[in-house]
Amino acid sequence: MRKNRLLLLFFTTICSCVFGQERNEIIQQRVEFIAEQSESEELDLTNIFDQLNYFYDNPINLNNTNPDELRSLGLLTEVQITDALLHIERFGKFISIYELQSLKYWDLNTISLVLPFIKVDDRLENLHITFKDAIKNGKIEWYTRYQRTPERKKGYTPVSDSILNNSNGYYHGNADKYYTRFRYTYRTNISLGFTAEKDPGEEFFKGSQKNGFDYYSFHAFYKGGKYVRAVAAGDYQIQIGQGLNTWSGYAFGKSADIFSSKKAANLLRPYTSVDENRFFRGGAAIIGYKKWNLLTFYSNKKIDGSGINDSLTDDLEFVTTIDLSGLHRTNSEIAKKNKLSEQVIGNYVSYNSTRFNAGIAVVNQQYNQPLQKDTVPYNLYAFRGKNTTAISGDYNFVLKNVNFFGEVSYSTHSKSFAQLHGLMAILDPSVSISVIYRNYSKGYFSFYNNGFSEGSNTQNESGLFSGIKVRLAPAWSVSSYIDFFKFPWLKYQVDAPSKGYEFLVQPTYKPNKVFEIYARFRQQVRQKNSRDSDGTITPIEDVVQNNYRLNMSYKVLESFTLKSRVEYVTINRKSSPAEDGWIFTQDILFKPKKLPFDLTLRYALFDTDSYDSRIYTFENNALYVFSIPAYYYQGSRAYALVRFSFLRHCDLWIRYGTYLYANKNAISSGAEEIKGSKKSDITVQLRVSF
Amino acid sequence: MTRLLLLLLFTSFSYLFSFGQGWNPVGSRAVSLANTSVCLNDVWAYHHNPGATASIRAISIGAYYETRFLTKELQTQALAVAIPLKVGVLSAGGQFFGYQQYRNTRAGLGYSMKFTDFLQVGVQGNVQTLRLGGNYGSTISGTVEAGVLAKISEKWSVGISVMNIGRQRTNPTNDRFATVLRGGFQYKPSKKVSIFAEVEKQVITKISFKGAVEYQPVQPLYIRFGAQSAPMEFALGIRYRVSGFSIDLGSKYHQTLGWSPNFGLNYQFKEHEKK
C-alpha cells in the first residue's frame, strides 16, 4: 500500500513535470532519444516529428484507438499496445489516465514518455469532415531554409566556361542550399503539401535547372473513410511488414533501445522529405472491409543513372550504375540525371485484429533500360536486367507477453528468398528481451527494401540478434545486445565470404528527473580486406572496433540543461598499426520559459588518428534538420543555435557552426577541398504556421 | 573431411578445445546458458561451482551427452550425483571426453555446506586421466577445486569458483591442466526470470565474458538463451519437467564450426519445493 502511494506520488510529480515542459522540448527529447541510437550522416526523422507534433495537439484517446495509431508514436512496444487494448476489452474503458499504472507491461518510464500524447476520454469522437471545419481547423506550415558553407570549396572556383563544360572538377551552381516546404494538414486525415530543394553546387533557374529547384515533390493525401481508408496522390511512402519486400523511407536498425529493432510499418504515408530517391511517385489507395485491407499502388518516376549509349540513337542502351545521391553539380552528375525510368506496381492484402495481423504483398518493379552492373566478383549476384517481382508474406501477433513477427519474401528474377523472424518478450515488468533471426540470400533483391541488417542492403546476409533490457532498480537499468552475422558472398572491399559480431552493453543511472548518466561499451568485429596485399589474392582480416562512451545530462534548472559526453574509440587490425580517437563534447541548452527564444551551444574537442577512427555524434539543429556528423582528425567543433518565436506564428532558427582543425592546410579533397584549417556551416530557417 | 576439421581444431582453434585439458563445461542447463553457470545450484553445479551444491535438499542425479560441432570424435559424456547429508551435501561427478586416440577422463567427489544462511562453500577432488592412442600411453593425476556461492538478497547471488587450484601438470614434465577462475552473478527479478552474467579466465586463454537468460513461462517449461565471448558462441535450450524427471535439450553455435547439440536427463528423488 505504501508502495502504491509512493508510486502515485511519483506519478503525479511526473505529470506536473511533463506538463510543465514546453512542447518543443518534449518532442525534441523523444526524437533525440530515437536519434541518439543511430549512427549515420543521413538521417530523416521527419515523420516521427510530424507524428509527435500532431499527437501533442490531438492526444490519442485510449478508449478510441487502434494498434496502428499507437504504433505510430514510435514509443510503445507491441506487447504494451496489446496490453492496453486488451485491458479495455476486459475491464471496459479507461476511466482515468492513472489506470495506466495497473497495466502489467507499462512501467513508469514508458508512461512518462507517452503521457503528453495520450488522453482518456469516454466521449467517442465521430469524425465528420466538413469543408468548413477543414478550413477552420486545418493547420498550415511553411518552412524556408538556407544553408551554406562560407569557406570556398575548390569546385566553386571561378573558371572559364570551356573548363567548366569539359571537366568534372567544378560545380555549375553556387554553394547555397535552398529548401522550402509547404504543408496543409487537417488532423491526420488530410495532408497537402509540396517540397522543393536545391543542393549546394546545383544551378538555380538557369543552365541545367531551368525549372529552378533541382528537386520538387508534391503530395495530396486523405485518410479516414470506412471503406476507402486512405488515398495518396503524388509522392508517398510504402512500408510493408519488416521491410524485406518494400520499405521506402527511414527505418531504425540496431540500437541500445532493443525495441526499435522491430520495425513498425506505416503502410501508406505522404512523403515530405528530401531524399531524392527513396519514395514513390504516382498514386496509392487502401480499400478496406471490416478487418481486411487492400493496398494498391502505382509509381513511375525518373532516377539517375549512367551507362553505355546506343551508337545510333544516343539513348542509353543499358545502365551500369544507378546514382542515388540526388546531387547534380558537375557535368557528369548532370548527365546522369533522370536517365532511367522506374516503375513500381504493388498490391498488399492484409488482415488486422488487435492481437494478430498478417498480409501478402506482390510488388513488381522495372526499369525501362536493362541494368548491367560491372562484372566484378562481388557483383556476381547483383540485380541485372529490367524486371523483378517480390512476393512476400508477413505476420505479427501477440501471445500473452510475447510478440512474434516476421516476413518471408521471394524475388522472382533470382528465385531466391529473404526471411526474418523475431520475437520480443516482456519476461517481467523489469526484463524485456528481443531476438531476431534473419537470412537474406545472396541473390535476393528488391528496389526498395530495408530489412534489419548489418550490411547496407537486405541481401547476402544471415544473422542472429538478441537484446535484453533490465531495470535493476528504479534508478538503474542495463541494456545489452549481441548480434552475430555472416555474409555468404563477397562484398565491396571484402574479397571473401566474411563474418563478424557486434556487442553492446549500456548501464544507465537516472536517480531523478533531472540527472542521467550512462556508460556504453560497444565492440564491433568485422572482416575487411587486408591492407598489405601483394596484388594477387587479398586475404581478409578481422577489424576490431571498440567504443567507450560516458554520457551525462543534467537539468540544472527548468530552463538550463548541461550535456557532456566523452567517447573513446580503438581500432585494431593486423595489417595496420592500432588507431584510436577521442571526442569530448559539452552542450548547453538554455530554454527560458518566459522569453521567446532558446539557445543551444556546443563546444567539442576531437582527436582521432584518421577517418577510420571517426566518432559519430548527434548535433542539434533547426527543426527537421537532422545531423549526426562524424568528428575526425584533430581539432575543435563549436556551434550556436538560436530559435526566436515572434508574431505568434513564426519561428526563426539561426545556426552557425565551425570546425577548426590542427595541423591541416587543406580539408577534404577533389572538388570539395577547402584551403586552410577552418570549415563552417550556416543554417537559417523560418517557419510560419497557422 | 573429419580429419581436416580435426586438424583445424588442433591448430587454429586450439582455444576452443583448451578445456579439453582436464575440464569441460557440462550439464545441459549450463551449456544452454553459454556456460554462464557459476551461480547454478542444481546437481550440475558439481562441474561448475563446488560450493553451489550446498542448496540441494533431495538426492539428485543427472546424465549429459554432447557432440561438439556434430563431430563424433569430440563427444562428451558426463554424470553428476548429489546426496544431502545432515550437514552439508556430498556430491560426485565424472566427465569423459574424446575418442579412441585422445581421451580425457575426470571423476571425483565433493563436499559442500552452508556456512551461514547466505554463504555456501565447497571443495572437490578429482582424478584426471589422459590417454593417447598408439604408443603414447596415459597419465593420471589429481586436481583440487573449490567454490563459494553467496545469496546476497532475494534477487541477487554471486558465485566464484576455481578449478585446479594447484595448477597440476598433465604429467611430471609436460603441460598443465587448465586452471579456470570464474566469477559471476545471478539476478532474479521474479520467480520466472533469471539473468546471469559471468567472467571466466583460464591461464593461457583470453578472458571470456558471458551472459544468459532463463525464463519459465509455465511451471514445467524452461527456455534458455545465452552468449559468450572467447570463443564467440551463442547457446539456446529448453527443459521440460515431469514430476521428478527433467529432460533438457540445447545447443551451442559457433560461427565457423557450427552447432554442438546436447541432451540431458535429470532425476530428483523427492520434491522439496513447496508448490
Short mmCIF file of C-alpha atoms in Angstrom, two decimals, chain A residues 104 400-402 425-428 430-431 433 435 464-466 468 470-473 482 484-486 499-503 523, chain B residues 13 155-156 185 187 189-193 195 209 212-215 218 225-229 232-234 236 253-256:
data_model
loop_
_atom_site.label_atom_id
_atom_site.label_comp_id
_atom_site.label_asym_id
_atom_site.label_seq_id
_atom_site.Cartn_x
_atom_site.Cartn_y
_atom_site.Cartn_z
CA LYS A 104 1.29 -5.05 -16.33
CA LYS A 400 0.39 -13.28 -23.74
CA ASN A 401 3.60 -11.35 -23.18
CA VAL A 402 5.42 -12.34 -26.35
CA ALA A 425 9.02 -10.55 -24.89
CA ILE A 426 8.45 -8.77 -21.66
CA LEU A 427 9.50 -11.57 -19.32
CA ASP A 428 8.87 -9.49 -16.27
CA SER A 430 11.61 -5.20 -15.40
CA VAL A 431 13.06 -7.55 -18.05
CA ILE A 433 14.24 -9.34 -24.47
CA VAL A 435 15.56 -11.99 -30.63
CA LEU A 464 21.02 -13.56 -35.16
CA PHE A 465 20.40 -10.54 -32.98
CA SER A 466 19.47 -10.80 -29.33
CA ILE A 468 17.97 -7.54 -23.34
CA VAL A 470 16.83 -4.97 -17.45
CA ARG A 471 15.62 -2.47 -14.91
CA LEU A 472 17.59 -3.43 -11.84
CA ALA A 473 16.23 -0.73 -9.58
CA ILE A 482 24.78 -9.12 -29.26
CA PHE A 484 26.19 -12.36 -34.97
CA PHE A 485 26.25 -12.03 -38.72
CA LYS A 486 27.63 -13.79 -41.75
CA LYS A 499 31.52 -12.88 -40.69
CA GLY A 500 31.53 -10.83 -37.55
CA TYR A 501 29.65 -9.77 -34.48
CA GLU A 502 28.65 -6.68 -32.58
CA PHE A 503 28.21 -6.43 -28.85
CA GLN A 523 32.61 -3.91 -29.71
CA PHE B 13 41.02 -23.36 -32.76
CA LYS B 155 17.21 -11.20 -6.12
CA TRP B 156 20.98 -11.34 -6.18
CA PHE B 185 26.17 -13.22 -10.55
CA TYR B 187 19.78 -11.65 -10.89
CA PRO B 189 13.67 -10.20 -10.55
CA SER B 190 10.85 -12.72 -10.27
CA LYS B 191 10.25 -16.45 -9.98
CA LYS B 192 10.01 -16.77 -13.71
CA VAL B 193 13.11 -14.96 -14.85
CA ILE B 195 19.59 -13.30 -15.65
CA PHE B 209 32.51 -12.72 -20.83
CA ALA B 212 22.34 -15.58 -20.30
CA VAL B 213 18.64 -15.52 -19.57
CA GLU B 214 16.45 -18.33 -18.27
CA TYR B 215 12.70 -17.99 -18.48
CA VAL B 218 4.77 -22.09 -17.36
CA PHE B 225 19.37 -18.32 -24.14
CA GLY B 226 22.94 -17.13 -23.73
CA ALA B 227 26.04 -15.84 -25.44
CA GLN B 228 29.71 -15.71 -24.63
CA SER B 229 32.91 -14.27 -25.99
CA MET B 232 32.25 -16.27 -29.53
CA GLU B 233 29.29 -18.61 -29.28
CA PHE B 234 25.64 -18.41 -28.54
CA LEU B 236 19.89 -21.95 -26.51
CA TYR B 253 26.51 -22.43 -32.03
CA HIS B 254 29.90 -21.27 -33.24
CA GLN B 255 30.07 -19.06 -36.32
CA THR B 256 32.71 -21.11 -38.07
#
